[in-house]
Coordinates of C-alpha atoms in Angstrom, one line a residue:
M1 CA 25.5 -33.9 -14.3
K2 CA 25.3 -36.0 -17.4
Y3 CA 25.8 -33.9 -20.8
Q4 CA 25.3 -35.6 -24.6
L5 CA 28.1 -34.5 -26.4
I6 CA 27.5 -34.2 -30.3
A7 CA 29.8 -33.7 -32.9
L8 CA 29.4 -30.4 -34.8
S9 CA 32.0 -31.5 -37.1
P10 CA 34.4 -34.7 -37.7
I11 CA 36.6 -34.9 -34.7
H12 CA 39.8 -37.0 -34.4
I13 CA 41.1 -37.9 -31.1
G14 CA 44.2 -40.0 -31.7
N15 CA 46.1 -42.5 -29.7
G16 CA 49.3 -41.6 -31.5
N17 CA 49.4 -44.8 -33.4
Q18 CA 48.9 -45.2 -37.1
I19 CA 47.3 -48.5 -38.9
S20 CA 49.5 -50.1 -41.2
N21 CA 48.8 -51.1 -44.7
W22 CA 49.1 -54.6 -43.4
S23 CA 46.4 -54.5 -41.3
Y24 CA 43.7 -53.2 -43.8
S25 CA 42.0 -53.9 -46.7
V26 CA 40.3 -52.0 -49.2
D27 CA 36.8 -52.6 -51.1
N28 CA 35.4 -49.4 -53.5
S29 CA 34.5 -47.3 -50.8
K30 CA 34.8 -49.5 -47.5
I31 CA 37.8 -50.1 -45.5
S32 CA 38.2 -53.1 -43.3
I33 CA 40.6 -52.9 -40.2
Y34 CA 42.2 -56.4 -39.1
N35 CA 44.2 -57.8 -36.4
F36 CA 47.5 -58.7 -38.3
E37 CA 48.3 -61.3 -35.4
K38 CA 45.2 -63.0 -36.3
V39 CA 46.3 -63.4 -39.9
V40 CA 49.7 -64.9 -38.8
S41 CA 48.1 -67.3 -36.4
I42 CA 45.8 -68.7 -39.3
L43 CA 49.2 -69.1 -41.1
K44 CA 51.2 -70.7 -38.5
N45 CA 50.3 -74.4 -39.7
D46 CA 50.9 -73.4 -43.3
P47 CA 54.8 -72.5 -43.1
R48 CA 55.0 -72.1 -46.7
K49 CA 52.4 -69.4 -46.7
L50 CA 54.0 -67.8 -43.9
M51 CA 57.3 -67.4 -45.4
N52 CA 55.8 -66.0 -48.5
L53 CA 54.1 -63.4 -46.6
T54 CA 57.3 -62.5 -44.6
A55 CA 59.1 -62.2 -47.9
D56 CA 55.9 -60.0 -49.8
I57 CA 56.0 -57.7 -46.8
E58 CA 60.0 -57.2 -47.0
R59 CA 59.7 -56.9 -51.0
N60 CA 56.7 -54.7 -50.8
P61 CA 56.6 -52.7 -47.5
L62 CA 54.0 -50.0 -48.9
N63 CA 53.2 -51.2 -52.4
K64 CA 50.9 -53.9 -51.2
S65 CA 48.2 -54.3 -48.5
L66 CA 47.0 -56.9 -46.0
G67 CA 43.8 -57.1 -48.5
D68 CA 46.2 -58.2 -51.2
I69 CA 47.4 -61.0 -49.3
L70 CA 43.9 -62.2 -48.1
K71 CA 42.7 -62.3 -51.9
N72 CA 46.0 -63.9 -53.3
Y73 CA 46.0 -66.6 -50.5
R74 CA 42.2 -66.9 -50.4
L75 CA 41.9 -66.2 -46.6
N76 CA 38.7 -65.9 -44.8
V77 CA 39.5 -63.6 -41.9
K78 CA 37.0 -61.6 -40.2
P79 CA 38.0 -57.8 -39.8
E80 CA 37.7 -56.1 -36.5
Y81 CA 35.2 -53.5 -38.0
T82 CA 34.7 -52.0 -41.5
V83 CA 33.8 -48.4 -42.3
Q84 CA 33.4 -46.0 -45.0
L85 CA 36.5 -44.4 -46.7
R86 CA 36.6 -40.9 -48.2
G87 CA 39.9 -40.0 -49.8
N88 CA 42.9 -41.7 -51.4
I89 CA 44.3 -44.7 -49.7
K90 CA 47.4 -44.7 -51.9
K91 CA 49.8 -42.0 -52.8
Q92 CA 52.5 -41.4 -55.5
R93 CA 56.3 -41.1 -54.5
W94 CA 59.0 -40.3 -56.7
D95 CA 61.8 -42.9 -56.5
R96 CA 65.3 -41.6 -57.6
N97 CA 66.9 -44.6 -58.1
R98 CA 64.3 -46.3 -60.4
R99 CA 63.5 -42.5 -61.7
Q100 CA 59.7 -43.3 -61.6
N101 CA 56.8 -42.9 -59.5
L102 CA 55.8 -45.3 -57.3
T103 CA 52.2 -46.1 -55.9
E104 CA 52.4 -46.7 -52.1
Y105 CA 49.6 -47.2 -49.5
K106 CA 49.2 -44.6 -46.8
Q107 CA 49.1 -45.4 -42.9
I108 CA 46.2 -44.3 -41.1
W109 CA 45.9 -42.3 -37.9
E110 CA 44.0 -44.2 -35.5
F111 CA 41.2 -43.0 -33.4
I112 CA 41.5 -43.7 -29.4
K113 CA 39.9 -47.0 -28.3
E114 CA 39.3 -48.9 -25.3
N115 CA 38.7 -52.6 -25.7
G116 CA 38.2 -52.2 -29.5
K117 CA 35.6 -49.5 -28.6
V118 CA 35.7 -45.7 -29.6
Y119 CA 35.5 -43.2 -26.7
I120 CA 36.2 -39.5 -26.0
P121 CA 38.6 -39.3 -23.2
G122 CA 37.5 -37.0 -20.2
T123 CA 41.0 -35.6 -20.2
E124 CA 40.5 -34.5 -23.8
I125 CA 37.3 -32.5 -22.8
K126 CA 38.8 -31.2 -19.6
G127 CA 41.8 -30.0 -21.7
A128 CA 39.7 -28.1 -23.9
I129 CA 37.9 -26.5 -21.2
R130 CA 41.1 -25.5 -19.4
T131 CA 42.3 -23.8 -22.6
A132 CA 39.0 -21.7 -22.7
L133 CA 39.5 -20.6 -19.1
F134 CA 43.1 -20.0 -19.6
Y135 CA 41.9 -17.4 -22.4
K136 CA 39.0 -15.9 -20.4
I137 CA 40.7 -15.5 -17.3
L138 CA 43.8 -14.1 -18.7
K139 CA 41.8 -11.8 -21.0
D140 CA 39.7 -10.6 -18.0
K141 CA 42.6 -10.0 -15.9
S142 CA 44.3 -8.0 -18.4
K143 CA 41.4 -5.8 -18.7
E144 CA 41.4 -5.3 -14.7
D145 CA 45.1 -4.8 -14.2
Q146 CA 47.0 -2.7 -16.7
N147 CA 50.2 -3.6 -15.0
L148 CA 49.6 -7.2 -15.4
K149 CA 48.4 -6.7 -19.3
D150 CA 51.7 -4.6 -19.7
Q151 CA 53.8 -7.6 -17.9
F152 CA 52.1 -10.3 -20.0
L153 CA 52.9 -8.3 -23.5
R154 CA 56.4 -7.3 -22.2
E155 CA 57.4 -11.1 -21.6
Y156 CA 55.9 -12.2 -24.8
E157 CA 57.7 -9.8 -26.8
K158 CA 61.0 -11.0 -24.9
C159 CA 60.4 -14.5 -26.2
L160 CA 61.2 -13.1 -29.8
H161 CA 64.6 -11.7 -28.5
I162 CA 67.4 -14.4 -29.8
K163 CA 71.0 -13.5 -29.9
N164 CA 72.8 -16.3 -30.6
Y165 CA 71.4 -18.7 -33.3
K166 CA 72.8 -20.5 -36.4
D167 CA 70.2 -20.2 -39.1
D168 CA 66.4 -19.2 -39.2
R169 CA 65.6 -22.6 -38.4
D170 CA 67.5 -22.4 -35.0
K171 CA 65.8 -18.9 -34.5
K172 CA 62.6 -20.1 -34.9
K173 CA 63.3 -23.4 -32.6
K174 CA 64.7 -21.3 -29.8
I175 CA 61.8 -18.7 -30.2
Q176 CA 59.2 -21.7 -29.7
S177 CA 61.2 -22.8 -26.6
N178 CA 60.8 -19.5 -25.3
F179 CA 57.3 -19.4 -26.1
K180 CA 57.0 -22.7 -24.3
R181 CA 58.2 -21.5 -20.8
F182 CA 56.3 -18.3 -21.2
S183 CA 53.2 -20.2 -21.5
S184 CA 54.1 -22.5 -18.5
R185 CA 54.4 -19.5 -16.4
W186 CA 51.4 -17.9 -17.1
E187 CA 49.2 -21.1 -17.0
N188 CA 50.8 -21.2 -13.4
F189 CA 49.6 -18.0 -12.5
V190 CA 46.2 -18.3 -14.1
F191 CA 45.4 -22.1 -12.7
R192 CA 47.8 -21.9 -9.3
G193 CA 47.9 -18.1 -8.5
D194 CA 51.7 -18.2 -8.6
F195 CA 54.0 -17.8 -11.6
N196 CA 56.5 -20.3 -10.5
S197 CA 54.1 -22.8 -8.6
T198 CA 54.7 -26.8 -9.3
D199 CA 52.0 -27.4 -6.5
A200 CA 49.2 -29.5 -8.6
K201 CA 47.1 -29.4 -5.1
R202 CA 46.7 -25.5 -5.7
D203 CA 45.4 -25.8 -9.5
I204 CA 41.8 -24.9 -9.7
L205 CA 40.9 -27.4 -12.4
K206 CA 41.7 -30.2 -10.0
I207 CA 38.0 -30.0 -8.7
L208 CA 36.4 -30.3 -12.3
L209 CA 35.8 -33.8 -12.7
V210 CA 35.1 -35.1 -16.3
S211 CA 34.4 -38.9 -17.2
D212 CA 35.3 -40.6 -20.1
S213 CA 32.4 -41.0 -22.5
N214 CA 30.5 -44.1 -23.1
L215 CA 31.9 -46.9 -25.6
K216 CA 30.9 -47.0 -29.0
D217 CA 31.1 -49.5 -31.9
P218 CA 33.7 -48.4 -34.5
E219 CA 31.3 -48.9 -37.2
D220 CA 28.7 -46.8 -35.7
V221 CA 30.6 -43.7 -35.3
L222 CA 33.9 -44.1 -37.4
I223 CA 34.8 -42.8 -41.0
V224 CA 38.3 -42.8 -42.7
K225 CA 38.9 -39.7 -44.3
D226 CA 41.6 -37.7 -45.7
I227 CA 42.5 -34.7 -43.9
L228 CA 44.2 -31.8 -45.9
A229 CA 46.9 -29.1 -44.7
L230 CA 46.2 -25.7 -45.8
G231 CA 48.7 -22.8 -45.5
V232 CA 52.0 -24.8 -45.7
S233 CA 54.3 -24.8 -48.5
R234 CA 54.3 -28.6 -49.0
H235 CA 50.4 -29.9 -49.0
F236 CA 49.7 -33.5 -48.1
E237 CA 46.9 -35.6 -47.4
E238 CA 46.7 -38.2 -44.6
P239 CA 44.0 -40.5 -43.9
H240 CA 42.5 -40.4 -40.3
E241 CA 39.9 -42.3 -38.4
I242 CA 37.5 -39.9 -37.4
A243 CA 34.2 -39.7 -35.6
K244 CA 31.5 -38.3 -37.7
K245 CA 29.5 -35.4 -37.7
E246 CA 26.4 -35.8 -35.4
S247 CA 28.1 -38.8 -33.5
K248 CA 26.8 -38.8 -30.1
F249 CA 28.4 -39.7 -26.8
T250 CA 27.4 -39.3 -23.2
I251 CA 29.9 -37.9 -20.4
D252 CA 29.5 -36.7 -16.7
I253 CA 30.8 -33.3 -15.3
R254 CA 31.0 -32.4 -11.8
I255 CA 32.6 -29.7 -9.8
P256 CA 32.3 -31.0 -5.9
F257 CA 33.3 -27.7 -4.4
K258 CA 34.3 -27.7 -0.7
K259 CA 34.6 -24.8 1.5
E260 CA 38.3 -25.6 2.3
Y261 CA 39.0 -24.9 -1.2
K262 CA 38.9 -21.2 -0.6
Q263 CA 42.0 -21.4 1.9
I264 CA 44.0 -23.6 -0.6
L265 CA 42.7 -22.6 -4.3
P266 CA 43.7 -19.0 -6.1
V267 CA 40.8 -16.7 -6.5
T268 CA 40.3 -18.0 -9.8
F269 CA 38.7 -20.7 -8.7
S270 CA 35.4 -18.8 -9.0
Y271 CA 35.6 -19.1 -12.8
L272 CA 34.4 -22.8 -12.1
G273 CA 31.0 -22.2 -11.6
M274 CA 29.0 -23.8 -14.4
K275 CA 27.6 -20.4 -15.8
K276 CA 31.1 -18.8 -16.1
L277 CA 32.6 -22.0 -17.6
R278 CA 30.0 -21.8 -20.2
E279 CA 30.6 -18.2 -20.6
A280 CA 34.4 -19.0 -21.1
C281 CA 33.9 -21.6 -23.4
S282 CA 31.5 -19.4 -25.4
E283 CA 33.8 -16.6 -25.3
F284 CA 36.9 -18.6 -26.8
A285 CA 35.2 -20.3 -29.4
L286 CA 33.8 -17.1 -30.9
S287 CA 37.6 -15.5 -30.8
I288 CA 38.4 -18.9 -32.8
I289 CA 35.7 -18.7 -35.3
E290 CA 36.5 -15.0 -36.0
A291 CA 40.0 -15.9 -36.6
E292 CA 39.0 -18.8 -38.9
I293 CA 36.4 -16.5 -40.6
E294 CA 39.6 -14.3 -41.5
Y295 CA 41.7 -17.0 -42.8
F296 CA 39.1 -18.6 -45.0
Y297 CA 38.2 -15.1 -46.3
K298 CA 41.8 -14.5 -47.3
T299 CA 42.8 -17.7 -48.3
N300 CA 43.7 -18.5 -52.2
E301 CA 43.9 -22.3 -51.7
L302 CA 40.2 -23.1 -52.1
R303 CA 37.7 -22.5 -54.9
P304 CA 35.2 -19.7 -54.3
E305 CA 32.4 -22.0 -53.8
E306 CA 34.4 -24.2 -51.2
K307 CA 35.3 -20.9 -49.5
S308 CA 31.8 -19.8 -49.4
E309 CA 30.4 -23.2 -48.0
I310 CA 33.1 -23.0 -45.4
L311 CA 32.4 -19.4 -44.3
E312 CA 28.6 -20.3 -44.1
I313 CA 29.4 -23.0 -41.7
L314 CA 31.4 -20.8 -39.7
E315 CA 28.9 -18.0 -39.4
K316 CA 26.3 -20.5 -38.2
R317 CA 28.8 -21.9 -35.5
K318 CA 29.4 -18.3 -34.4
N319 CA 25.6 -17.9 -33.9
L320 CA 25.7 -21.4 -32.1
A321 CA 28.6 -20.5 -29.8
K322 CA 26.6 -16.9 -28.9
V323 CA 23.4 -18.7 -27.8
S324 CA 25.4 -21.4 -26.3
P325 CA 25.5 -20.2 -22.5
E326 CA 22.0 -19.0 -22.2
R327 CA 20.8 -22.6 -23.2
N328 CA 23.3 -23.9 -20.7
W329 CA 25.2 -25.5 -23.6
I330 CA 29.0 -26.1 -23.9
I331 CA 30.9 -25.3 -27.1
L332 CA 34.1 -26.9 -27.4
R333 CA 36.8 -27.9 -29.8
L334 CA 38.4 -31.0 -29.2
G335 CA 41.3 -33.2 -30.8
K336 CA 44.4 -33.1 -32.9
H337 CA 45.1 -30.4 -35.1
Q338 CA 44.3 -27.8 -32.2
G339 CA 47.3 -25.7 -30.9
F340 CA 47.2 -24.6 -27.4
L341 CA 49.9 -21.6 -27.8
S342 CA 48.7 -20.6 -31.4
T343 CA 45.0 -20.9 -30.5
T344 CA 45.1 -19.0 -27.0
I345 CA 48.1 -17.0 -26.2
N346 CA 48.4 -15.8 -29.9
L347 CA 44.6 -15.0 -30.0
L348 CA 45.1 -13.0 -26.8
V349 CA 48.2 -10.8 -28.0
K350 CA 46.1 -10.3 -31.3
E351 CA 43.4 -8.5 -29.6
L352 CA 45.7 -6.8 -27.0
N353 CA 48.3 -5.6 -29.4
P354 CA 47.8 -6.2 -33.1
E355 CA 51.2 -5.0 -34.1
L356 CA 53.3 -7.0 -31.3
Y357 CA 51.4 -10.1 -32.8
S358 CA 52.5 -9.1 -36.4
K359 CA 56.0 -8.7 -35.3
A360 CA 55.9 -12.2 -33.6
Y361 CA 54.5 -13.7 -36.9
R362 CA 57.4 -12.0 -38.9
E363 CA 59.9 -13.9 -36.9
I364 CA 58.6 -17.1 -36.8
V365 CA 57.3 -17.2 -40.2
P366 CA 60.4 -16.1 -42.4
V367 CA 58.5 -16.0 -46.0
A368 CA 55.3 -13.8 -45.5
R369 CA 51.8 -14.9 -46.6
H370 CA 48.7 -13.2 -47.5
T371 CA 46.9 -15.4 -44.9
P372 CA 47.3 -15.4 -41.0
N373 CA 50.2 -17.4 -39.7
K374 CA 48.4 -20.7 -38.6
S375 CA 48.0 -23.7 -41.1
R376 CA 44.4 -25.1 -41.1
K377 CA 43.5 -28.6 -41.3
I378 CA 40.4 -29.7 -42.9
T379 CA 38.9 -32.9 -44.5
I380 CA 39.0 -33.9 -48.1
D381 CA 35.1 -32.7 -48.4
N382 CA 36.0 -29.4 -46.8
E383 CA 34.7 -29.7 -43.4
L384 CA 36.3 -28.2 -40.2
L385 CA 37.5 -30.2 -37.5
G386 CA 37.0 -30.7 -33.6
W387 CA 34.0 -29.0 -32.9
C388 CA 31.3 -30.3 -30.5
I389 CA 28.5 -29.2 -28.2
L390 CA 27.6 -30.4 -24.6
I391 CA 23.9 -30.4 -23.7
P392 CA 22.8 -31.1 -20.3
Q393 CA 20.6 -34.3 -19.7
E394 CA 17.8 -34.0 -17.1

């Protein structure tokens, strides 16, 4: 079935690359992205200018941008695309040797593209559904089976027991390593029916097929915005290419079930009916939103009016998550800045055993804060990230 994906908030899905200052130019509130190789090819017949460009980059790796070169050399190069810019494309850095602040251009985290076009990967959507199902299935099984619940919490607590470590940083690293193995075991149990299974053929998600979205021109859906980190000791702002709120894409979701799957897959395959899938995504979204409301209610890093604006958005999103199953909608959170362990296992432990959750928090975060342990990322204009809704198309 085809679905229309509508961004409820800005979304960043990265390809792991950053756009260098030697690949963009800035003009007031707009930023143009260039193919640096094309600029070099234009200069190949002018060795002197090409040498000057090379020298400029070596002398000013971050103090200039491609825009300065285009202007100084009077080059007319067509950009790949031009989008709006919100935030500061430059930053101040203290230079100890010169004993002064230097102004440098930032690198931009790039949105994933195919042949220069923006899209939402099917793997990203499927991954978000997988996370919601993991939460829902494990929560249901914990309610049904007290022994399983006790085992889950016991193994979680065991992750905190570290005997040999150099310092707090080393201890935290080893705890996180334990949690990684712990989450893998329970993923295997939920999706493959066996804690130690490595057989991908038994994974219930193999019968969930999600296509990549259609391709969009960057100028139609992208904007470059600074993303701020809250709840960390050192604040920073990083520019990202993000799909704008209300951007629309089309995807296809299919579950081609066959009778023989009953003999191959674990019993949890029953959660792959579209009705249960919608309910799982809704329930997981509500848990995330409740945690977000708690965080932003307690944080003192925002002005009162900013907090009120964010909390109002979260309340509306909570109402949307509640009604989405009955309207045949799927609500998801996608993209960068979403953590599997912290938004799934820790949410569940917090519900099942708040004291154990608090104990884990104290072990992982040496300096206690008055807000929950997970940092948050928002855009420079206080927009939350990653939320979308999938609406079936008749």
